[in-house]
Structures are given as structure tokens and as C-alpha cells.
Amino acid sequence: MTEYRCGAALIDPQAIVHNLRQLRRLLDPPGPQAAPRIWAVAKADAYGHALEHALAGLGEADGLGVLTLDDALHSRRLGWNGPILAMGAGSDLSALEDPALHSLHLIVDQPDQLAELSRLQPLQAPYVWLRHCGELHHAGLQADEYRKAYHALHAEVQAGRLAGLGHLQHYAGAENPEQLRKERLAFHELISAMPGPVCTENSAAVLSDHVSARATDWVRCGIALYGISPLHGRTGRSLGLRPAMTFQAPIYATQKLCGGQGVGYNGIFRAKRDMRIGLVRCGYADGYPRGVQGRCVVGIHGRMAAIVGRVSMDTLTIDLSGHPEAVPGDVVTLWGPGGPDIESVAGWAGTISAHLCVGLTARVPRILRGQTPCGV
Ligand SMILES: *Cc1c(COP(=O)(O)O)cnc(C)c1O
């Protein structure tokens, strides 16, 4: 039995390998045309899974999507040698001159990047993806700016100063089929007179309409790679994906409650009869969502136990009535295989799964499955 004194997130790179292959199967067209290539999006330290562990499962990805040029350099130091897509590089692009940043693809989403690009002398010309703001309006150029930038960048490609130029957009509502159709259409109208490869599809778009996704050149998938569903009302498992993270923590003590006694702050839970409570070494200081408020369960010895009372900073309390065998030192699964799906916990907490996995705090070690956990 694995033993912990603190919470830990076990990361399974084989699950990531499986999920990547699953996405490839969906994207593989029946005819002779080429399948889109896959950017494995690994921003926010691989959605909280730890980039170094995620990379162990991403060997078959065509490229790695990160946020900043610093993240790009960090992934090179961790051994990633393939193409890198810097999705939010900002306007200081001087790191492009670092020889480690070969095979770099850059999202251009603000006009001042153009001047910076023509000033720099990288050893290897970067590939540029022009980003339209779309409905999301987070980053990206408006239609008229976009056309102008396209023609300026196109001239740079012809002068050999850029390796290539493509079209990119990020959807505001890919999990809603009607909205997705509208956003796709609007983008295709915008770029119809401007030749170039297209990169628009995220996990939700690929999973909800893989046939349209096949018609693009590169996709950018993050959440699905980690085995998590981006679609409402679905779990990763129901989509043929395998969760890459198992979040666990030990029971550090048990308590007996007599009927009528409460447990936890503010007495939001009172025992109806005598019962045994397990105190689990996990709380909102680990990133466990405080909002679940007693609707949530954890896994223990292959069955579920209800969380009762408030989630506190370092402790959550579970009902061990149906688990007479459970003793301090036993490990419970907060989400992942052996416990509830992360999508269910997110639903109980009123948030999304990505928020939970990136929200695990620094005191939760990310451990490769099979390695020695902390505190043993
Ligand atoms: C995060 C992100 C993605 C990946 O999205 P998922 O929904 O996790 O697949 C793709 N493109 C951009 C620009 C992103 O910021």
C-alpha cells in the first residue's frame, strides 16, 4: 500500500500517450488528405500535471504549445526538441535570438510584435501564426488589422525572414455546437482571400466535431490530453480518454461523533446517529475546492465515502460509517482513478476541471506514477 503524510498528485504519462493516440484516431481522415498535426498544449505547467511528467507522455506530439518564450526555453531545458508554439509571447521577443529556440512557432496577436519581428535576427526564422480576436476577444487582431498584418508578414515570408505564415483563432464557445459552427464560419470568411494553413481547433472543438477539425492543418489540444472532458455533462472516460492525474491524500486520524454532535467549522454537519469520521490531510490550502460543501465524495478502498462538514485549510472530513476497515494511514482518492471523476468534483464545486488541476498548490507534489511519494 502506498503511504503518504501529505496529499500528492500521481501523474501517469501512459494515460497521456493513450489520449494523444485517441485524438489522432479522431483526426485521421478516411481519404488521402493529411491529418492535422497536433500541438500538445502544456501551458500552466501542463495544466498542473508538471511539464516534466507530461513530456514523458508527449513524445508522439507534433509540437508543444506553451505560453511565453521563457516557458519555451524551460521546455527545451527539460529535453523537448521538437517544434514549440509560443501562444502568448508578448512584445519582447528578444529570446528568439537564443539558438535553443529553433523550430519556434509564434502567435502574433498584437501589432507591436511586427516591428519587433523585423528588428530581430534569429539564427532560424520563426514560423508565425496570425491570431484573429474572434468572439473571445482576449488577444488577437481585429479584421482590418488582421488583413494588414497578413500582407506585411506575407512579404517577410517571401523575403525568407519568416519560415511560414498561418491563420489562428481560439474559440469562445467550442463546447456549444451551434456557437462553434458560427465561429468557424466567420473565421473562414475572414481568411478566404488569404492563403495559408489554419490552426483553430481546441479539445472541445475536436471532440464535438472531429470531421470539421480534420479539415484544418494543426489543432491545439490541452485538456483532453490530460484525460479530462471539455464538454458539459461528459467525463473524459465517457469520451474514451484516460485521466492522467490521481489526486490522493492520507487519513491522518479518525474521530467518533455521537448523534447530534457536529464536525468542522460552523457546524454545517451534525451526526444523526453515532458515527466514525476520517480526517483527511487535504484542504483548500492544497487547492481542494472549499465550495463542494458536503455534496462530494472521495474514493477509499474502491468505494466512495461522503465528505461531511466544511472543507478547511488542511483537513477534510469524511463519513466512515460504511467503511469499518478504514484506518489512519489509508489513502483516499480525491479525484481520478479509484475516486470520483474530476468532472464530478468540479461540478459539485461549481467550477471546471481545468481550474481544479491547475489550482493544486505548490505543497502538493506531482509524482510520476510508480515513484516514491513524499514523506515516506
Ligand atoms: C489553452 C489553449 C488551447 C488549448 O485548449 P483546450 O481547451 O485545453 O484544448 C488552445 N489554444 C489556445 C490559444 C489556448 O490558450
CSV table of C-alpha atoms and ligand atoms in Angstrom, one decimal:
chain,number,residue,atom,x,y,z
A,1,MET,CA,0.0,0.0,0.0
A,2,THR,CA,1.2,3.5,-0.9
A,3,GLU,CA,1.8,5.7,2.2
A,4,TYR,CA,1.7,9.4,2.3
A,5,ARG,CA,1.9,12.1,5.0
A,6,CYS,CA,0.6,14.7,2.7
A,7,GLY,CA,-1.5,15.0,-0.5
A,8,ALA,CA,0.1,14.0,-3.8
A,9,ALA,CA,-0.9,14.1,-7.4
A,10,LEU,CA,0.2,10.9,-9.2
A,11,ILE,CA,0.8,11.5,-12.9
A,12,ASP,CA,0.5,8.7,-15.4
A,13,PRO,CA,2.3,9.5,-18.7
A,14,GLN,CA,0.9,6.4,-20.3
A,15,ALA,CA,-2.6,7.9,-20.0
A,16,ILE,CA,-1.3,11.0,-21.9
A,17,VAL,CA,0.1,8.6,-24.6
A,18,HIS,CA,-3.3,7.0,-24.8
A,19,ASN,CA,-5.2,10.3,-25.0
A,20,LEU,CA,-2.9,11.6,-27.7
A,21,ARG,CA,-3.5,8.5,-29.8
A,22,GLN,CA,-7.2,8.8,-29.2
A,23,LEU,CA,-7.2,12.3,-30.6
A,24,ARG,CA,-5.1,11.2,-33.6
A,25,ARG,CA,-7.6,8.4,-34.4
A,26,LEU,CA,-10.4,11.0,-34.4
A,27,LEU,CA,-8.4,13.4,-36.6
A,28,ASP,CA,-7.3,10.7,-39.1
A,29,PRO,CA,-9.3,11.3,-42.3
A,30,PRO,CA,-10.7,8.3,-44.2
A,31,GLY,CA,-9.4,9.7,-47.6
A,32,PRO,CA,-5.9,10.5,-48.8
A,33,GLN,CA,-5.6,14.0,-47.3
A,34,ALA,CA,-3.2,14.5,-44.5
A,35,ALA,CA,-4.4,14.5,-40.9
A,36,PRO,CA,-3.9,17.8,-38.9
A,37,ARG,CA,-0.8,17.9,-36.8
A,38,ILE,CA,-1.2,18.2,-33.0
A,39,TRP,CA,0.1,20.9,-30.8
A,40,ALA,CA,0.1,19.4,-27.3
A,41,VAL,CA,-0.9,22.4,-25.2
A,42,ALA,CA,1.1,22.3,-21.9
A,43,LYS,CA,0.6,25.8,-20.5
A,44,ALA,CA,0.3,26.3,-16.7
A,45,ASP,CA,2.8,23.6,-16.1
A,46,ALA,CA,0.9,21.1,-18.2
A,47,TYR,CA,-2.5,22.0,-16.6
A,48,GLY,CA,-1.0,21.4,-13.2
A,49,HIS,CA,0.4,18.0,-14.1
A,50,ALA,CA,4.0,19.2,-14.1
A,51,LEU,CA,5.5,19.7,-17.5
A,52,GLU,CA,8.4,17.3,-16.9
A,53,HIS,CA,6.0,14.5,-16.3
A,54,ALA,CA,3.7,15.4,-19.1
A,55,LEU,CA,6.6,15.4,-21.5
A,56,ALA,CA,7.2,11.8,-20.7
A,57,GLY,CA,3.9,11.1,-22.4
A,58,LEU,CA,4.1,13.6,-25.2
A,59,GLY,CA,6.8,12.0,-27.4
A,60,GLU,CA,4.4,11.4,-30.2
A,61,ALA,CA,3.1,15.0,-30.3
A,62,ASP,CA,4.0,17.1,-33.4
A,63,GLY,CA,4.7,20.2,-31.2
A,64,LEU,CA,4.4,21.6,-27.8
A,65,GLY,CA,2.2,24.7,-27.0
A,66,VAL,CA,3.3,26.9,-24.2
A,67,LEU,CA,2.5,30.4,-23.1
A,68,THR,CA,5.7,32.5,-23.0
A,69,LEU,CA,9.2,32.4,-24.5
A,70,ASP,CA,10.5,31.6,-21.0
A,71,ASP,CA,8.2,28.6,-20.9
A,72,ALA,CA,9.6,27.6,-24.4
A,73,LEU,CA,13.2,27.8,-23.0
A,74,HIS,CA,12.2,25.8,-20.0
A,75,SER,CA,10.7,23.0,-22.1
A,76,ARG,CA,14.0,22.9,-24.1
A,77,ARG,CA,15.9,22.5,-20.8
A,78,LEU,CA,13.5,19.7,-19.9
A,79,GLY,CA,14.6,18.0,-23.2
A,80,TRP,CA,11.8,18.9,-25.6
A,81,ASN,CA,13.5,19.2,-29.0
A,82,GLY,CA,10.5,19.4,-31.4
A,83,PRO,CA,8.6,22.5,-32.6
A,84,ILE,CA,7.3,24.9,-29.9
A,85,LEU,CA,4.3,27.2,-30.2
A,86,ALA,CA,4.6,30.3,-28.0
A,87,MET,CA,1.0,31.3,-27.6
A,88,GLY,CA,1.4,34.5,-25.5
A,89,ALA,CA,4.9,35.7,-26.1
A,90,GLY,CA,4.1,39.4,-25.7
A,91,SER,CA,6.0,42.2,-27.4
A,92,ASP,CA,9.6,41.4,-26.1
A,93,LEU,CA,10.7,38.8,-28.5
A,94,SER,CA,14.5,39.1,-27.9
A,95,ALA,CA,14.6,35.4,-26.7
A,96,LEU,CA,14.0,34.5,-30.3
A,97,GLU,CA,17.7,35.1,-30.9
A,98,ASP,CA,18.5,32.3,-28.4
A,99,PRO,CA,19.7,29.3,-30.5
A,100,ALA,CA,17.8,27.0,-28.2
A,101,LEU,CA,14.6,28.4,-29.7
A,102,HIS,CA,14.9,26.7,-33.0
A,103,SER,CA,11.7,25.3,-34.6
A,104,LEU,CA,9.8,28.1,-33.0
A,105,HIS,CA,6.3,29.0,-33.9
A,106,LEU,CA,5.0,32.3,-32.6
A,107,ILE,CA,1.4,33.5,-32.3
A,108,VAL,CA,1.3,37.2,-33.4
A,109,ASP,CA,-1.7,38.7,-31.6
A,110,GLN,CA,-0.7,42.4,-31.2
A,111,PRO,CA,0.6,44.9,-33.8
A,112,ASP,CA,3.7,45.9,-31.9
A,113,GLN,CA,5.1,42.4,-32.4
A,114,LEU,CA,5.5,43.1,-36.1
A,115,ALA,CA,8.2,45.8,-35.6
A,116,GLU,CA,9.9,43.6,-33.1
A,117,LEU,CA,10.0,40.7,-35.5
A,118,SER,CA,11.5,42.8,-38.3
A,119,ARG,CA,14.2,44.1,-35.9
A,120,LEU,CA,15.4,40.7,-34.7
A,121,GLN,CA,18.0,38.4,-36.3
A,122,PRO,CA,17.2,34.9,-35.1
A,123,LEU,CA,19.5,32.1,-36.3
A,124,GLN,CA,16.5,30.3,-37.6
A,125,ALA,CA,13.5,32.2,-38.9
A,126,PRO,CA,10.4,31.6,-36.8
A,127,TYR,CA,7.1,30.4,-38.2
A,128,VAL,CA,4.3,32.9,-37.5
A,129,TRP,CA,0.6,32.3,-36.7
A,130,LEU,CA,-1.5,35.4,-37.0
A,131,ARG,CA,-4.3,35.4,-34.4
A,132,HIS,CA,-7.7,36.8,-35.0
A,133,CYS,CA,-9.5,38.1,-31.9
A,134,GLY,CA,-12.7,36.2,-32.8
A,135,GLU,CA,-15.6,36.2,-30.4
A,136,LEU,CA,-13.3,35.6,-27.5
A,137,HIS,CA,-11.6,39.0,-27.8
A,138,HIS,CA,-8.8,38.0,-25.4
A,139,ALA,CA,-5.9,38.5,-27.7
A,140,GLY,CA,-5.7,38.9,-31.4
A,141,LEU,CA,-6.2,41.4,-34.1
A,142,GLN,CA,-9.5,42.8,-35.4
A,143,ALA,CA,-10.4,42.0,-39.1
A,144,ASP,CA,-8.8,45.1,-40.7
A,145,GLU,CA,-5.6,45.0,-38.6
A,146,TYR,CA,-5.5,41.3,-39.4
A,147,ARG,CA,-5.6,41.8,-43.1
A,148,LYS,CA,-2.9,44.5,-42.9
A,149,ALA,CA,-0.6,42.3,-40.7
A,150,TYR,CA,-1.2,39.3,-43.0
A,151,HIS,CA,0.1,41.2,-46.1
A,152,ALA,CA,3.1,42.6,-44.1
A,153,LEU,CA,4.0,39.2,-42.8
A,154,HIS,CA,3.5,37.6,-46.1
A,155,ALA,CA,6.2,39.9,-47.6
A,156,GLU,CA,8.5,38.8,-44.7
A,157,VAL,CA,7.9,35.1,-45.6
A,158,GLN,CA,8.8,35.8,-49.3
A,159,ALA,CA,11.9,37.7,-48.2
A,160,GLY,CA,12.9,34.5,-46.2
A,161,ARG,CA,12.7,36.3,-42.9
A,162,LEU,CA,9.9,34.1,-41.6
A,163,ALA,CA,9.6,30.3,-42.0
A,164,GLY,CA,5.9,30.5,-42.8
A,165,LEU,CA,2.6,32.2,-42.0
A,166,GLY,CA,-0.7,30.6,-40.8
A,167,HIS,CA,-4.1,31.6,-39.6
A,168,LEU,CA,-5.1,31.1,-36.0
A,169,GLN,CA,-8.1,31.6,-33.8
A,170,HIS,CA,-9.3,30.5,-30.4
A,171,TYR,CA,-13.0,29.8,-30.0
A,172,ALA,CA,-15.1,31.4,-27.3
A,173,GLY,CA,-17.7,28.7,-27.2
A,174,ALA,CA,-16.4,25.5,-28.8
A,175,GLU,CA,-18.4,23.3,-26.4
A,176,ASN,CA,-21.6,24.6,-27.9
A,177,PRO,CA,-22.1,23.1,-31.4
A,178,GLU,CA,-24.2,26.0,-32.8
A,179,GLN,CA,-21.8,28.6,-31.5
A,180,LEU,CA,-18.8,26.6,-32.8
A,181,ARG,CA,-20.4,26.5,-36.3
A,182,LYS,CA,-20.9,30.2,-36.2
A,183,GLU,CA,-17.3,31.0,-35.1
A,184,ARG,CA,-15.8,28.6,-37.7
A,185,LEU,CA,-17.8,30.1,-40.5
A,186,ALA,CA,-16.9,33.7,-39.5
A,187,PHE,CA,-13.2,32.9,-39.4
A,188,HIS,CA,-13.3,31.1,-42.8
A,189,GLU,CA,-15.0,34.1,-44.3
A,190,LEU,CA,-12.3,36.4,-43.0
A,191,ILE,CA,-9.4,34.3,-44.3
A,192,SER,CA,-10.9,33.2,-47.6
A,193,ALA,CA,-8.8,35.5,-49.7
A,194,MET,CA,-5.6,34.9,-47.7
A,195,PRO,CA,-3.9,31.6,-48.4
A,196,GLY,CA,-2.2,29.7,-45.6
A,197,PRO,CA,-2.6,26.8,-43.1
A,198,VAL,CA,-5.2,27.0,-40.4
A,199,CYS,CA,-5.0,26.3,-36.7
A,200,THR,CA,-8.3,26.8,-34.9
A,201,GLU,CA,-9.4,23.7,-33.1
A,202,ASN,CA,-9.0,23.1,-29.3
A,203,SER,CA,-10.0,19.9,-27.4
A,204,ALA,CA,-13.7,20.8,-27.3
A,205,ALA,CA,-13.9,21.5,-31.0
A,206,VAL,CA,-12.1,18.3,-31.9
A,207,LEU,CA,-14.2,16.2,-29.6
A,208,SER,CA,-17.6,17.7,-30.5
A,209,ASP,CA,-17.0,17.8,-34.3
A,210,HIS,CA,-13.8,16.0,-35.4
A,211,VAL,CA,-15.0,15.9,-39.0
A,212,SER,CA,-14.6,19.7,-39.4
A,213,ALA,CA,-11.5,19.6,-37.3
A,214,ARG,CA,-9.9,17.2,-39.9
A,215,ALA,CA,-10.1,20.0,-42.5
A,216,THR,CA,-7.6,22.1,-40.6
A,217,ASP,CA,-3.8,21.9,-40.6
A,218,TRP,CA,-2.8,22.0,-36.9
A,219,VAL,CA,-5.0,21.5,-33.9
A,220,ARG,CA,-4.2,22.8,-30.3
A,221,CYS,CA,-5.3,20.3,-27.7
A,222,GLY,CA,-4.7,20.7,-24.0
A,223,ILE,CA,-7.4,19.5,-21.6
A,224,ALA,CA,-8.2,16.3,-23.5
A,225,LEU,CA,-4.6,15.2,-23.4
A,226,TYR,CA,-4.8,15.0,-19.6
A,227,GLY,CA,-7.9,12.8,-19.9
A,228,ILE,CA,-10.4,15.5,-18.9
A,229,SER,CA,-13.6,16.3,-20.8
A,230,PRO,CA,-14.1,19.9,-22.0
A,231,LEU,CA,-17.7,19.1,-22.9
A,232,HIS,CA,-20.6,19.8,-20.4
A,233,GLY,CA,-22.1,16.7,-18.9
A,234,ARG,CA,-19.4,14.4,-20.2
A,235,THR,CA,-16.4,12.8,-18.4
A,236,GLY,CA,-13.1,12.1,-20.0
A,237,ARG,CA,-13.7,8.4,-19.6
A,238,SER,CA,-17.0,8.6,-21.5
A,239,LEU,CA,-15.1,10.1,-24.4
A,240,GLY,CA,-12.6,7.3,-24.4
A,241,LEU,CA,-9.9,9.3,-22.6
A,242,ARG,CA,-7.9,8.3,-19.5
A,243,PRO,CA,-7.4,10.7,-16.6
A,244,ALA,CA,-3.6,11.3,-16.2
A,245,MET,CA,-3.9,12.6,-12.7
A,246,THR,CA,-4.9,10.8,-9.5
A,247,PHE,CA,-5.1,13.2,-6.5
A,248,GLN,CA,-4.7,11.4,-3.2
A,249,ALA,CA,-4.2,12.2,0.5
A,250,PRO,CA,-4.0,10.1,3.7
A,251,ILE,CA,-6.4,9.7,6.5
A,252,TYR,CA,-4.3,11.0,9.5
A,253,ALA,CA,-6.8,10.3,12.3
A,254,THR,CA,-10.3,9.2,13.0
A,255,GLN,CA,-13.0,10.7,15.3
A,256,LYS,CA,-16.1,9.3,16.9
A,257,LEU,CA,-19.3,11.5,16.8
A,258,CYS,CA,-22.3,10.9,19.0
A,259,GLY,CA,-25.7,11.6,17.5
A,260,GLY,CA,-26.3,15.3,17.5
A,261,GLN,CA,-22.6,16.3,17.5
A,262,GLY,CA,-21.1,18.4,14.7
A,263,VAL,CA,-17.8,18.3,12.8
A,264,GLY,CA,-15.9,21.1,11.2
A,265,TYR,CA,-16.3,24.9,11.3
A,266,ASN,CA,-19.7,26.4,11.7
A,267,GLY,CA,-21.4,23.1,12.5
A,268,ILE,CA,-22.8,22.7,9.0
A,269,PHE,CA,-22.9,19.0,9.5
A,270,ARG,CA,-24.4,17.2,12.5
A,271,ALA,CA,-24.4,13.5,13.1
A,272,LYS,CA,-27.9,11.9,13.0
A,273,ARG,CA,-26.5,8.9,15.0
A,274,ASP,CA,-23.2,7.7,16.3
A,275,MET,CA,-20.7,7.6,13.5
A,276,ARG,CA,-17.0,7.4,12.7
A,277,ILE,CA,-15.3,10.3,10.8
A,278,GLY,CA,-12.0,10.1,8.9
A,279,LEU,CA,-9.7,13.2,9.0
A,280,VAL,CA,-8.0,13.5,5.6
A,281,ARG,CA,-4.8,15.6,5.2
A,282,CYS,CA,-6.1,17.7,2.4
A,283,GLY,CA,-7.8,21.1,2.3
A,284,TYR,CA,-8.2,24.3,0.4
A,285,ALA,CA,-4.5,25.1,1.0
A,286,ASP,CA,-3.8,22.2,-1.3
A,287,GLY,CA,-6.2,23.5,-3.9
A,288,TYR,CA,-9.1,21.3,-3.0
A,289,PRO,CA,-12.3,23.4,-3.6
A,290,ARG,CA,-13.9,24.6,-0.5
A,291,GLY,CA,-17.2,25.1,-2.3
A,292,VAL,CA,-18.2,21.4,-2.5
A,293,GLN,CA,-20.0,21.7,0.8
A,294,GLY,CA,-20.9,18.2,1.6
A,295,ARG,CA,-22.2,17.1,-1.8
A,296,CYS,CA,-18.9,15.5,-2.7
A,297,VAL,CA,-17.3,12.1,-2.2
A,298,VAL,CA,-13.8,10.6,-2.1
A,299,GLY,CA,-12.7,7.1,-3.0
A,300,ILE,CA,-11.4,4.7,-0.4
A,301,HIS,CA,-10.6,1.0,-0.9
A,302,GLY,CA,-12.5,1.1,-4.2
A,303,ARG,CA,-15.7,2.6,-2.8
A,304,MET,CA,-17.0,6.1,-2.2
A,305,ALA,CA,-17.2,7.9,1.2
A,306,ALA,CA,-19.1,11.2,1.6
A,307,ILE,CA,-17.3,14.4,2.6
A,308,VAL,CA,-19.2,15.9,5.6
A,309,GLY,CA,-18.8,19.3,7.1
A,310,ARG,CA,-16.7,22.2,5.7
A,311,VAL,CA,-13.6,21.7,3.8
A,312,SER,CA,-10.9,23.5,5.9
A,313,MET,CA,-7.4,24.7,5.2
A,314,ASP,CA,-5.6,21.4,5.9
A,315,THR,CA,-8.4,18.9,6.6
A,316,LEU,CA,-11.4,17.4,5.1
A,317,THR,CA,-13.7,15.1,7.0
A,318,ILE,CA,-15.3,12.0,5.6
A,319,ASP,CA,-18.1,9.7,6.7
A,320,LEU,CA,-16.5,6.3,7.5
A,321,SER,CA,-19.8,4.7,8.6
A,322,GLY,CA,-19.8,2.3,5.7
A,323,HIS,CA,-16.0,1.7,6.0
A,324,PRO,CA,-15.2,-0.1,9.2
A,325,GLU,CA,-11.9,-1.3,7.7
A,326,ALA,CA,-10.5,2.2,7.1
A,327,VAL,CA,-7.7,3.2,9.5
A,328,PRO,CA,-5.3,6.2,9.7
A,329,GLY,CA,-2.6,5.8,7.1
A,330,ASP,CA,-5.1,4.7,4.5
A,331,VAL,CA,-5.1,6.7,1.3
A,332,VAL,CA,-8.2,8.3,-0.1
A,333,THR,CA,-8.6,9.4,-3.7
A,334,LEU,CA,-9.9,12.9,-4.1
A,335,TRP,CA,-10.2,12.6,-7.9
A,336,GLY,CA,-9.0,10.3,-10.6
A,337,PRO,CA,-9.0,6.5,-10.9
A,338,GLY,CA,-10.3,4.9,-7.7
A,339,GLY,CA,-12.2,8.1,-6.7
A,340,PRO,CA,-14.7,10.5,-8.2
A,341,ASP,CA,-14.1,11.8,-11.7
A,342,ILE,CA,-12.5,15.3,-11.6
A,343,GLU,CA,-15.5,16.5,-13.7
A,344,SER,CA,-17.9,15.5,-10.9
A,345,VAL,CA,-15.8,17.2,-8.2
A,346,ALA,CA,-15.7,20.3,-10.5
A,347,GLY,CA,-19.5,20.1,-10.9
A,348,TRP,CA,-20.0,19.9,-7.1
A,349,ALA,CA,-17.7,22.8,-6.6
A,350,GLY,CA,-19.4,25.0,-9.3
A,351,THR,CA,-16.2,25.2,-11.4
A,352,ILE,CA,-14.4,23.5,-14.3
A,353,SER,CA,-11.9,20.6,-14.1
A,354,ALA,CA,-9.1,22.7,-15.5
A,355,HIS,CA,-9.5,25.1,-12.6
A,356,LEU,CA,-9.1,22.2,-10.2
A,357,CYS,CA,-6.0,20.7,-11.7
A,358,VAL,CA,-4.1,23.9,-12.3
A,359,GLY,CA,-5.2,25.1,-8.8
A,360,LEU,CA,-3.3,22.4,-6.9
A,361,THR,CA,-0.8,24.3,-4.8
A,362,ALA,CA,2.9,24.1,-4.5
A,363,ARG,CA,2.7,21.8,-1.4
A,364,VAL,CA,1.1,19.0,-3.5
A,365,PRO,CA,4.0,17.1,-5.1
A,366,ARG,CA,3.4,15.9,-8.6
A,367,ILE,CA,4.8,12.4,-8.7
A,368,LEU,CA,5.3,10.1,-11.6
A,369,ARG,CA,3.1,7.0,-11.1
A,370,GLY,CA,5.3,4.3,-9.6
A,371,GLN,CA,7.8,6.7,-8.0
A,372,THR,CA,8.3,7.1,-4.2
A,373,PRO,CA,5.7,9.5,-2.8
A,374,CYS,CA,6.5,12.3,-0.4
A,375,GLY,CA,7.0,12.0,3.3
A,376,VAL,CA,7.6,8.2,3.4
B,1,LIG,C1,-5.4,26.7,-23.7
B,1,LIG,C2,-5.4,27.0,-25.1
B,1,LIG,C3,-5.6,25.9,-26.0
B,1,LIG,C4,-6.0,24.5,-25.5
B,1,LIG,O1,-7.3,24.5,-25.1
B,1,LIG,P1,-8.0,23.1,-24.5
B,1,LIG,O2,-9.4,23.6,-24.4
B,1,LIG,O3,-7.3,22.9,-23.3
B,1,LIG,O4,-7.8,22.1,-25.5
B,1,LIG,C5,-5.6,26.2,-27.3
B,1,LIG,N1,-5.3,27.4,-27.8
B,1,LIG,C6,-5.1,28.4,-27.0
B,1,LIG,C7,-4.8,29.8,-27.6
B,1,LIG,C8,-5.1,28.3,-25.6
B,1,LIG,O5,-4.9,29.3,-24.8
